[in-house]
Tab-separated table of N, CA and C in Angstrom:
chain	number	residue	atom	x	y	z
I	1	UNK	N	-107.264	187.172	-107.496
I	1	UNK	CA	-105.978	186.092	-107.557
I	1	UNK	C	-105.537	187.344	-105.939
I	2	UNK	N	-105.085	188.756	-106.793
I	2	UNK	CA	-104.177	189.853	-105.526
I	2	UNK	C	-105.074	189.911	-104.759
I	3	UNK	N	-106.397	189.609	-105.345
I	3	UNK	CA	-106.962	190.281	-103.547
I	3	UNK	C	-107.001	189.023	-102.682
I	4	UNK	N	-107.206	187.476	-103.277
I	4	UNK	CA	-107.083	186.703	-102.419
I	4	UNK	C	-105.791	186.816	-101.387
I	5	UNK	N	-104.711	187.113	-102.263
I	5	UNK	CA	-103.340	186.482	-101.039
I	5	UNK	C	-103.136	188.290	-100.019
I	6	UNK	N	-104.017	189.423	-100.702
I	6	UNK	CA	-104.175	190.223	-100.105
I	6	UNK	C	-104.283	190.055	-98.283
I	7	UNK	N	-105.930	189.128	-98.550
I	7	UNK	CA	-106.840	189.121	-97.612
I	7	UNK	C	-105.927	188.282	-96.476
I	8	UNK	N	-105.143	187.250	-97.297
I	8	UNK	CA	-104.278	186.191	-95.735
I	8	UNK	C	-103.460	186.738	-95.936
I	9	UNK	N	-102.895	187.633	-96.137
I	9	UNK	CA	-102.090	188.652	-95.686
I	9	UNK	C	-102.054	189.250	-94.644
I	10	UNK	N	-103.755	190.071	-94.621
I	10	UNK	CA	-104.445	190.766	-93.991
I	10	UNK	C	-104.739	189.881	-92.274
I	11	UNK	N	-105.129	188.196	-93.257
I	11	UNK	CA	-105.411	187.486	-91.723
I	11	UNK	C	-104.552	186.886	-91.118
I	12	UNK	N	-103.082	186.822	-91.780
I	12	UNK	CA	-102.034	186.273	-90.717
I	12	UNK	C	-100.959	187.451	-90.073
I	13	UNK	N	-101.512	188.913	-90.892
I	13	UNK	CA	-101.026	189.755	-90.125
I	13	UNK	C	-101.848	190.042	-88.351
I	14	UNK	N	-103.209	189.428	-88.442
I	14	UNK	CA	-104.495	189.939	-87.725
I	14	UNK	C	-104.165	188.529	-86.819
I	15	UNK	N	-103.750	187.309	-87.013
I	15	UNK	CA	-103.629	186.324	-86.277
I	15	UNK	C	-102.162	186.450	-85.217
I	16	UNK	N	-101.224	186.989	-86.037
I	16	UNK	CA	-99.967	188.064	-85.529
I	16	UNK	C	-100.139	188.609	-83.871
I	17	UNK	N	-101.135	189.584	-84.685
I	17	UNK	CA	-100.913	190.630	-83.305
I	17	UNK	C	-102.190	190.404	-82.664
I	18	UNK	N	-102.483	189.056	-83.105
I	18	UNK	CA	-104.045	188.339	-81.621
I	18	UNK	C	-103.203	187.746	-81.053
I	19	UNK	N	-102.329	187.157	-81.757
I	19	UNK	CA	-101.107	186.285	-80.211
I	19	UNK	C	-100.843	187.113	-79.701
I	20	UNK	N	-99.654	188.371	-80.182
I	20	UNK	CA	-98.980	189.038	-79.370
I	20	UNK	C	-100.127	189.460	-78.157
I	21	UNK	N	-101.599	190.145	-78.591
I	21	UNK	CA	-102.225	190.404	-77.751
I	21	UNK	C	-102.395	189.207	-76.290
I	22	UNK	N	-102.868	187.804	-76.694
I	22	UNK	CA	-102.687	186.918	-76.183
I	22	UNK	C	-101.551	186.951	-74.896
I	23	UNK	N	-100.809	186.686	-75.650
I	23	UNK	CA	-99.052	186.620	-74.912
I	23	UNK	C	-98.932	187.587	-73.948
I	24	UNK	N	-99.325	189.037	-74.137
I	24	UNK	CA	-99.245	190.785	-73.206
I	24	UNK	C	-100.260	189.880	-72.045
I	25	UNK	N	-101.862	189.575	-72.180
I	25	UNK	CA	-102.016	189.369	-71.470
I	25	UNK	C	-102.153	188.636	-70.360
I	26	UNK	N	-101.467	186.833	-71.176
I	26	UNK	CA	-100.613	186.459	-70.099
I	26	UNK	C	-99.707	187.280	-69.352
I	27	UNK	N	-99.057	188.314	-69.250
I	27	UNK	CA	-97.930	188.452	-68.923
I	27	UNK	C	-98.378	189.735	-67.697
I	28	UNK	N	-100.213	190.127	-68.240
I	28	UNK	CA	-100.459	190.986	-67.451
I	28	UNK	C	-100.281	190.414	-65.889
I	29	UNK	N	-100.765	191.152	-65.248
I	29	UNK	CA	-100.780	191.319	-63.040
I	29	UNK	C	-102.057	189.872	-63.822
I	30	UNK	N	-102.648	190.105	-62.364
I	30	UNK	CA	-103.303	188.319	-61.965
I	30	UNK	C	-104.446	189.460	-61.218
I	31	UNK	N	-104.662	190.586	-62.100
I	31	UNK	CA	-105.963	191.380	-61.215
I	31	UNK	C	-106.449	191.104	-62.796
I	32	UNK	N	-107.274	190.615	-63.475
I	32	UNK	CA	-107.593	190.710	-64.355
I	32	UNK	C	-109.456	190.615	-64.291
I	33	UNK	N	-109.678	191.213	-64.819
I	33	UNK	CA	-111.398	190.946	-64.575
I	33	UNK	C	-111.845	189.655	-65.238
I	34	UNK	N	-112.963	189.426	-64.855
I	34	UNK	CA	-113.810	187.889	-65.395
I	34	UNK	C	-113.650	188.144	-67.178
I	35	UNK	N	-114.187	189.244	-67.689
I	35	UNK	CA	-114.357	189.785	-69.199
I	35	UNK	C	-113.311	189.782	-69.334
I	36	UNK	N	-112.147	189.963	-68.773
I	36	UNK	CA	-110.870	189.900	-69.765
I	36	UNK	C	-110.343	188.778	-69.924
I	37	UNK	N	-110.865	187.278	-68.822
I	37	UNK	CA	-110.644	185.837	-68.937
I	37	UNK	C	-111.135	185.190	-69.798
I	38	UNK	N	-112.749	186.092	-70.136
I	38	UNK	CA	-113.707	185.259	-70.989
I	38	UNK	C	-113.129	186.021	-72.265
I	39	UNK	N	-112.607	187.178	-73.037
I	39	UNK	CA	-112.333	187.353	-74.370
I	39	UNK	C	-111.137	186.476	-74.421
I	40	UNK	N	-110.421	186.560	-73.379
I	40	UNK	CA	-108.835	185.748	-73.507
I	40	UNK	C	-109.153	184.000	-74.333
I	41	UNK	N	-110.171	183.984	-73.247
I	41	UNK	CA	-110.120	182.355	-73.707
I	41	UNK	C	-111.021	181.830	-74.922
I	42	UNK	N	-111.857	183.118	-75.046
I	42	UNK	CA	-112.878	182.737	-76.870
I	42	UNK	C	-111.357	182.812	-77.894
I	43	UNK	N	-110.428	184.318	-77.746
I	43	UNK	CA	-109.796	184.205	-78.642
I	43	UNK	C	-108.853	182.987	-78.716
I	44	UNK	N	-107.950	183.000	-77.637
I	44	UNK	CA	-107.514	181.659	-77.632
I	44	UNK	C	-107.948	180.154	-78.515
I	45	UNK	N	-109.042	179.931	-78.332
I	45	UNK	CA	-110.387	178.598	-78.294
I	45	UNK	C	-110.285	178.669	-79.156
I	46	UNK	N	-111.441	180.160	-79.487
I	46	UNK	CA	-111.948	179.552	-80.650
I	46	UNK	C	-111.425	180.222	-82.105
I	47	UNK	N	-111.193	181.587	-81.994
I	47	UNK	CA	-111.187	182.780	-83.107
I	47	UNK	C	-109.998	181.722	-83.744
I	48	UNK	N	-108.927	182.433	-83.101
I	48	UNK	CA	-107.673	181.772	-83.604
I	48	UNK	C	-108.131	180.350	-84.385
I	49	UNK	N	-107.386	178.759	-83.566
I	49	UNK	CA	-108.017	177.917	-84.277
I	49	UNK	C	-109.478	178.349	-85.588
I	50	UNK	N	-109.812	178.800	-85.768
I	50	UNK	CA	-111.068	178.860	-86.242
I	50	UNK	C	-110.111	179.333	-87.777
I	51	UNK	N	-109.899	180.152	-87.395
I	51	UNK	CA	-108.818	182.026	-88.546
I	51	UNK	C	-107.746	181.012	-89.137
I	52	UNK	N	-106.938	179.869	-88.272
I	52	UNK	CA	-105.387	179.335	-88.666
I	52	UNK	C	-105.982	177.921	-89.892
I	53	UNK	N	-107.290	178.089	-89.359
I	53	UNK	CA	-108.410	176.937	-90.112
I	53	UNK	C	-108.607	177.120	-91.403
I	54	UNK	N	-109.695	178.290	-91.627
I	54	UNK	CA	-109.854	179.231	-92.615
I	54	UNK	C	-108.308	179.934	-93.678
I	55	UNK	N	-108.084	180.004	-92.767
I	55	UNK	CA	-106.345	180.798	-94.100
I	55	UNK	C	-105.874	178.953	-94.391
I	56	UNK	N	-105.710	178.347	-93.908
I	56	UNK	CA	-104.665	176.912	-94.407
I	56	UNK	C	-105.790	176.520	-95.567
I	57	UNK	N	-106.720	176.631	-95.614
I	57	UNK	CA	-107.998	176.398	-96.388
I	57	UNK	C	-107.606	177.234	-97.881
I	58	UNK	N	-107.510	178.420	-97.457
I	58	UNK	CA	-107.775	179.397	-98.408
I	58	UNK	C	-106.359	179.050	-99.192
I	59	UNK	N	-105.431	179.079	-98.893
I	59	UNK	CA	-103.884	179.094	-99.246
I	59	UNK	C	-104.033	177.631	-99.726
I	60	UNK	N	-104.446	176.707	-99.665
I	60	UNK	CA	-104.725	174.928	-100.783
I	60	UNK	C	-105.726	175.275	-101.564
I	61	UNK	N	-106.351	176.246	-101.365
I	61	UNK	CA	-107.148	176.278	-102.812
I	61	UNK	C	-106.869	177.401	-103.884
I	62	UNK	N	-106.194	178.584	-103.396
I	62	UNK	CA	-104.725	178.651	-104.169
I	62	UNK	C	-104.026	177.749	-104.843
I	63	UNK	N	-103.668	177.723	-103.859
I	63	UNK	CA	-102.276	175.989	-104.279
I	63	UNK	C	-102.668	175.458	-105.364
I	64	UNK	N	-103.800	174.967	-105.231
I	64	UNK	CA	-104.899	173.782	-106.234
I	64	UNK	C	-104.935	174.363	-108.176
I	65	UNK	N	-105.035	175.523	-107.880
I	65	UNK	CA	-105.495	176.204	-109.139
I	65	UNK	C	-104.222	176.841	-109.632
I	66	UNK	N	-103.641	177.268	-108.920
I	66	UNK	CA	-102.020	177.655	-109.339
I	66	UNK	C	-101.254	175.483	-110.037
I	67	UNK	N	-101.797	174.689	-109.753
I	67	UNK	CA	-101.092	173.700	-110.093
I	67	UNK	C	-101.766	173.529	-111.467
I	68	UNK	N	-103.292	172.962	-111.062
I	68	UNK	CA	-103.973	172.920	-112.783
I	68	UNK	C	-103.417	173.386	-113.492
I	69	UNK	N	-103.176	175.516	-113.626
I	69	UNK	CA	-103.501	175.957	-113.963
I	69	UNK	C	-101.638	175.666	-115.203
I	70	UNK	N	-100.634	175.106	-114.090
I	70	UNK	CA	-99.967	175.039	-114.714
I	70	UNK	C	-99.629	173.642	-115.600
I	71	UNK	N	-100.525	172.513	-114.781
I	71	UNK	CA	-100.208	171.506	-115.473
I	71	UNK	C	-101.077	171.071	-117.460
I	72	UNK	N	-101.795	172.244	-117.326
I	72	UNK	CA	-102.621	172.437	-118.344
I	72	UNK	C	-102.114	172.705	-119.091
I	73	UNK	N	-101.157	173.951	-119.113
I	73	UNK	CA	-100.290	174.425	-119.939
I	73	UNK	C	-99.365	173.226	-120.212
I	74	UNK	N	-98.366	172.937	-119.173
I	74	UNK	CA	-97.314	171.956	-119.683
I	74	UNK	C	-97.684	170.538	-120.283
I	75	UNK	N	-98.762	169.951	-119.909
I	75	UNK	CA	-99.682	168.730	-120.280
I	75	UNK	C	-99.883	169.494	-122.007
I	76	UNK	N	-100.233	170.480	-122.318
I	76	UNK	CA	-100.318	170.684	-123.578
I	76	UNK	C	-99.571	171.704	-124.566
I	77	UNK	N	-98.026	171.436	-123.759
I	77	UNK	CA	-97.296	171.818	-124.777
I	77	UNK	C	-96.350	169.992	-124.802
I	78	UNK	N	-96.362	169.454	-123.619
I	78	UNK	CA	-95.943	168.124	-123.781
I	78	UNK	C	-96.547	167.462	-124.991
I	79	UNK	N	-97.704	167.625	-124.846
I	79	UNK	CA	-98.585	166.246	-125.870
I	79	UNK	C	-97.901	167.105	-127.135
I	80	UNK	N	-97.704	168.283	-127.563
I	80	UNK	CA	-97.340	169.446	-128.712
I	80	UNK	C	-96.843	169.025	-129.230
I	81	UNK	N	-95.267	168.834	-128.459
I	81	UNK	CA	-94.223	168.189	-128.554
I	81	UNK	C	-94.295	166.615	-129.120
I	82	UNK	N	-95.315	165.613	-128.429
I	82	UNK	CA	-95.462	164.627	-129.012
I	82	UNK	C	-95.806	164.672	-130.014
I	83	UNK	N	-96.565	165.077	-130.510
I	83	UNK	CA	-97.202	165.162	-132.004
I	83	UNK	C	-96.188	165.520	-132.976
I	84	UNK	N	-94.767	166.666	-132.838
I	84	UNK	CA	-94.346	166.512	-133.749
I	84	UNK	C	-93.058	165.752	-133.757
I	85	UNK	N	-93.078	165.018	-132.533
I	85	UNK	CA	-92.515	163.701	-133.184
I	85	UNK	C	-92.601	163.053	-133.583
I	86	UNK	N	-93.736	162.578	-133.365
I	86	UNK	CA	-94.665	161.191	-134.343
I	86	UNK	C	-94.348	161.249	-135.046
I	87	UNK	N	-94.837	163.148	-135.826
I	87	UNK	CA	-94.479	163.858	-137.095
I	87	UNK	C	-93.539	163.160	-137.731
I	88	UNK	N	-92.303	163.565	-137.193
I	88	UNK	CA	-91.166	163.251	-137.374
I	88	UNK	C	-90.732	162.726	-137.634
I	89	UNK	N	-91.076	161.283	-137.064
I	89	UNK	CA	-90.659	159.638	-136.646
I	89	UNK	C	-91.222	159.188	-138.308
I	90	UNK	N	-92.365	159.983	-139.038
I	90	UNK	CA	-93.331	159.374	-139.366
I	90	UNK	C	-92.543	159.611	-141.258
I	91	UNK	N	-92.144	160.951	-141.256
I	91	UNK	CA	-91.370	161.151	-142.506
I	91	UNK	C	-90.079	161.540	-142.318
I	92	UNK	N	-89.472	160.483	-140.987
I	92	UNK	CA	-87.829	159.834	-141.075
I	92	UNK	C	-88.386	158.377	-142.017
I	93	UNK	N	-89.139	157.294	-141.491
I	93	UNK	CA	-90.041	156.408	-141.938
I	93	UNK	C	-89.765	156.285	-143.547
I	94	UNK	N	-89.927	157.379	-143.520
I	94	UNK	CA	-91.206	157.781	-145.254
I	94	UNK	C	-89.660	157.706	-146.348
I	95	UNK	N	-88.950	159.083	-145.554
I	95	UNK	CA	-87.630	159.291	-146.652
I	95	UNK	C	-86.786	157.719	-146.250
I	96	UNK	N	-86.133	156.586	-145.636
I	96	UNK	CA	-85.846	155.492	-145.441
I	96	UNK	C	-86.385	154.651	-146.344
I	97	UNK	N	-88.008	154.872	-146.167
I	97	UNK	CA	-88.265	153.522	-147.439
I	97	UNK	C	-88.093	154.079	-148.870
I	98	UNK	N	-88.193	155.092	-148.786
I	98	UNK	CA	-88.211	156.027	-149.964
I	98	UNK	C	-86.628	155.815	-150.558
I	99	UNK	N	-85.375	155.892	-149.666
I	99	UNK	CA	-84.578	155.694	-149.848
I	99	UNK	C	-84.309	153.494	-149.833
I	100	UNK	N	-84.696	152.975	-149.543
I	100	UNK	CA	-84.389	151.451	-150.019
I	100	UNK	C	-85.583	151.629	-151.468
I	101	UNK	N	-86.261	151.579	-151.239
I	101	UNK	CA	-86.457	151.823	-152.914
I	101	UNK	C	-85.692	151.953	-153.881
I	102	UNK	N	-85.499	153.057	-154.297
I	102	UNK	CA	-84.160	153.715	-154.593
I	102	UNK	C	-82.925	153.098	-154.450
I	103	UNK	N	-82.339	153.163	-154.268
I	103	UNK	CA	-81.428	151.832	-154.069
I	103	UNK	C	-80.488	150.653	-153.662
I	104	UNK	N	-81.982	150.197	-153.365
I	104	UNK	CA	-81.997	148.755	-152.873
I	104	UNK	C	-82.851	148.028	-153.578
I	105	UNK	N	-84.043	149.010	-154.233
I	105	UNK	CA	-85.237	148.274	-155.152
I	105	UNK	C	-85.471	147.160	-154.333
I	106	UNK	N	-85.916	147.831	-152.619
I	106	UNK	CA	-86.040	146.841	-152.193
I	106	UNK	C	-87.160	147.701	-151.515
I	107	UNK	N	-89.133	147.405	-151.546
I	107	UNK	CA	-89.829	147.932	-150.473
I	107	UNK	C	-90.005	147.200	-149.440
I	108	UNK	N	-90.132	148.363	-148.182
I	108	UNK	CA	-90.745	148.151	-146.979
I	108	UNK	C	-91.945	148.012	-147.061
I	109	UNK	N	-92.482	146.210	-145.980
I	109	UNK	CA	-94.226	146.296	-146.272
I	109	UNK	C	-94.622	147.556	-144.822
I	110	UNK	N	-96.187	147.934	-144.913
I	110	UNK	CA	-96.507	148.733	-144.390
I	110	UNK	C	-96.090	148.906	-142.162
I	111	UNK	N	-96.433	147.366	-142.170
I	111	UNK	CA	-96.287	146.767	-141.362
I	111	UNK	C	-94.633	147.024	-140.465
I	112	UNK	N	-93.728	146.681	-141.555
I	112	UNK	CA	-92.211	147.175	-140.873
I	112	UNK	C	-91.858	148.595	-140.809
I	113	UNK	N	-92.739	149.535	-141.685
I	113	UNK	CA	-92.490	150.675	-141.512
I	113	UNK	C	-93.275	151.187	-139.911
I	114	UNK	N	-94.380	151.244	-139.978
I	114	UNK	CA	-94.793	151.803	-138.326
I	114	UNK	C	-94.356	151.204	-137.468
I	115	UNK	N	-93.750	149.876	-137.601
I	115	UNK	CA	-93.037	148.845	-136.102
I	115	UNK	C	-91.729	150.119	-136.372
I	116	UNK	N	-91.132	150.685	-137.357
I	116	UNK	CA	-89.436	151.217	-137.071
I	116	UNK	C	-90.380	152.708	-136.789
I	117	UNK	N	-91.177	153.749	-137.203
I	117	UNK	CA	-92.445	154.510	-136.824
I	117	UNK	C	-92.213	154.817	-135.041
I	118	UNK	N	-92.815	153.449	-134.496
I	118	UNK	CA	-92.953	153.661	-133.169
I	118	UNK	C	-92.030	153.671	-132.023
I	119	UNK	N	-90.966	152.640	-133.179
I	119	UNK	CA	-89.626	152.104	-131.722
I	119	UNK	C	-88.372	153.150	-132.349
I	120	UNK	N	-89.263	154.228	-133.083
I	120	UNK	CA	-88.494	156.009	-133.223
I	120	UNK	C	-89.099	156.798	-132.205
I	121	UNK	N	-90.509	156.508	-132.309
I	121	UNK	CA	-91.121	157.837	-131.345
I	121	UNK	C	-90.604	157.305	-129.882
I	122	UNK	N	-90.752	155.969	-129.610
I	122	UNK	CA	-90.654	155.314	-128.253
I	122	UNK	C	-89.173	155.939	-127.614
I	123	UNK	N	-88.179	155.521	-128.625
I	123	UNK	CA	-86.894	155.990	-128.561
I	123	UNK	C	-86.847	157.315	-128.069
I	124	UNK	N	-86.945	158.552	-128.515
I	124	UNK	CA	-87.796	159.927	-127.976
I	124	UNK	C	-88.871	160.211	-127.161
I	125	UNK	N	-89.051	159.208	-127.117
I	125	UNK	CA	-90.208	159.549	-125.424
I	125	UNK	C	-90.226	158.805	-125.184
I	126	UNK	N	-89.623	158.116	-124.079
I	126	UNK	CA	-89.217	156.506	-123.593
I	126	UNK	C	-90.556	156.500	-122.698
I	127	UNK	N	-91.239	157.102	-121.629
I	127	UNK	CA	-92.330	157.157	-121.250
I	127	UNK	C	-93.719	156.752	-122.165
I	128	UNK	N	-93.721	156.737	-123.166
I	128	UNK	CA	-94.431	156.025	-123.969
I	128	UNK	C	-95.087	154.557	-124.190
I	129	UNK	N	-95.624	153.880	-123.957
I	129	UNK	CA	-96.155	152.043	-124.753
I	129	UNK	C	-96.014	152.196	-125.635
I	130	UNK	N	-96.270	151.080	-126.274
I	130	UNK	CA	-95.944	150.575	-127.744
I	130	UNK	C	-97.299	151.195	-128.263
I	131	UNK	N	-98.527	150.855	-127.432
I	131	UNK	CA	-99.780	151.075	-128.416
I	131	UNK	C	-100.038	153.213	-127.911
I	132	UNK	N	-99.345	153.541	-126.714
I	132	UNK	CA	-99.882	154.806	-127.238
I	132	UNK	C	-98.978	155.685	-128.572
I	133	UNK	N	-97.939	155.088	-128.616
I	133	UNK	CA	-96.717	155.140	-129.768
I	133	UNK	C	-97.702	155.089	-131.013
I	134	UNK	N	-97.974	153.737	-131.041
I	134	UNK	CA	-98.786	153.239	-132.151
I	134	UNK	C	-99.751	154.955	-132.833
I	135	UNK	N	-101.004	154.637	-131.586
I	135	UNK	CA	-102.147	155.897	-131.939
I	135	UNK	C	-101.110	157.193	-132.243
I	136	UNK	N	-99.836	157.715	-131.528
I	136	UNK	CA	-99.682	159.306	-131.824
I	136	UNK	C	-98.944	159.302	-133.093
I	137	UNK	N	-98.430	157.679	-133.594
I	137	UNK	CA	-98.095	157.272	-135.224
I	137	UNK	C	-98.776	157.677	-136.365
I	138	UNK	N	-100.293	156.980	-136.229
I	138	UNK	CA	-101.135	156.741	-136.866
I	138	UNK	C	-102.201	158.140	-137.079
I	139	UNK	N	-101.664	159.160	-135.647
I	139	UNK	CA	-102.517	160.629	-135.915
I	139	UNK	C	-101.803	161.095	-136.726
I	140	UNK	N	-100.433	160.839	-136.539
I	140	UNK	CA	-99.793	161.850	-137.122
I	140	UNK	C	-100.058	161.426	-139.213
I	141	UNK	N	-100.223	160.294	-139.227
I	141	UNK	CA	-100.283	159.933	-140.444
I	141	UNK	C	-101.724	159.904	-141.444
I	142	UNK	N	-102.366	160.219	-140.694
I	142	UNK	CA	-103.460	161.492	-140.495
I	142	UNK	C	-103.099	163.023	-141.050
I	143	UNK	N	-102.448	163.489	-140.316
I	143	UNK	CA	-102.159	165.403	-141.004
I	143	UNK	C	-101.024	164.953	-142.009
I	144	UNK	N	-100.341	164.245	-141.793
I	144	UNK	CA	-99.368	164.647	-142.720
I	144	UNK	C	-100.224	164.997	-144.209
I	145	UNK	N	-99.904	165.162	-145.331
I	145	UNK	CA	-100.545	164.701	-146.310
I	145	UNK	C	-99.072	164.529	-147.638
I	146	UNK	N	-100.275	163.630	-148.344
I	146	UNK	CA	-98.895	163.141	-148.875
I	146	UNK	C	-98.213	160.981	-148.454
I	147	UNK	N	-98.863	161.389	-147.012
I	147	UNK	CA	-98.121	160.065	-146.614
I	147	UNK	C	-99.466	159.427	-145.416
I	148	UNK	N	-98.885	157.755	-145.543
I	148	UNK	CA	-100.127	156.860	-145.403
I	148	UNK	C	-101.461	156.508	-146.492
I	149	UNK	N	-102.511	155.883	-145.422
I	149	UNK	CA	-103.902	156.017	-146.233
I	149	UNK	C	-104.148	156.728	-146.852
I	150	UNK	N	-104.094	158.032	-145.964
I	150	UNK	CA	-105.722	159.284	-146.642
I	150	UNK	C	-104.245	159.872	-147.430
I	151	UNK	N	-103.352	159.750	-148.278
I	151	UNK	CA	-102.519	160.248	-148.950
I	151	UNK	C	-102.700	161.767	-149.711
I	152	UNK	N	-102.801	162.888	-150.247
I	152	UNK	CA	-103.147	164.119	-150.352
I	152	UNK	C	-104.482	164.921	-149.560
I	153	UNK	N	-104.875	164.216	-149.103
I	153	UNK	CA	-106.131	164.229	-148.023
I	153	UNK	C	-105.958	164.476	-147.052
I	154	UNK	N	-105.401	165.739	-146.231
I	154	UNK	CA	-105.088	164.971	-144.957
I	154	UNK	C	-105.660	165.777	-144.055
I	155	UNK	N	-106.480	164.270	-143.049
I	155	UNK	CA	-107.451	164.861	-142.299
I	155	UNK	C	-107.561	166.501	-140.674
I	156	UNK	N	-106.554	166.291	-140.749
I	156	UNK	CA	-106.486	167.401	-139.718
I	156	UNK	C	-105.339	168.120	-139.957
I	157	UNK	N	-105.262	169.609	-139.932
I	157	UNK	CA	-103.710	170.729	-139.780
I	157	UNK	C	-102.754	169.691	-138.309
I	158	UNK	N	-101.336	169.786	-139.438
I	158	UNK	CA	-100.451	170.114	-139.195
I	158	UNK	C	-100.484	170.430	-137.211
I	159	UNK	N	-99.062	169.339	-135.698
I	159	UNK	CA	-99.317	170.382	-134.750
I	159	UNK	C	-98.396	171.180	-135.304
I	160	UNK	N	-99.384	172.645	-134.322
I	160	UNK	CA	-97.905	173.676	-134.049
I	160	UNK	C	-96.759	174.124	-133.542
I	161	UNK	N	-96.608	174.655	-133.958
I	161	UNK	CA	-94.727	174.831	-133.410
I	161	UNK	C	-94.744	175.390	-132.213
I	162	UNK	N	-93.620	174.662	-131.151
I	162	UNK	CA	-93.707	175.838	-129.936
I	162	UNK	C	-93.261	177.139	-130.147
I	163	UNK	N	-93.858	177.802	-129.609
I	163	UNK	CA	-92.793	179.879	-129.186
I	163	UNK	C	-92.056	179.551	-128.764
């Protein structure tokens, strides 16, 4: 990566130097040779446009790689955060259901608990659809031992904490 940046800087300096040479050639007296005109014409019309295109493509490749690296890191962190929010929503609903049973002797149905957990997750992560929130809640139910249909047999480990 560092080599590529150094190479691009050298190319920019080369282009700048070549442009200065071309401008200096323009300022030279009119007694230039045919060979000097041919070299100047080749540099101006062929080499400089090729170098500019090459440098532009290299810069765009580097930028795409940087974007991909940052996007992957951000999406992994976002995914872990959403998973933790889903687990928190499931645990909050479990606590509410337990307190309703304890104090009011009323049991919530599984659909009511699911709807409460989905609503809680969607309120914390507004860009999620209800279907996506439902999938996150079901995944959280599978990860949390003692809750949901899996009981104490958790299917996957809990989401890792962010550092």
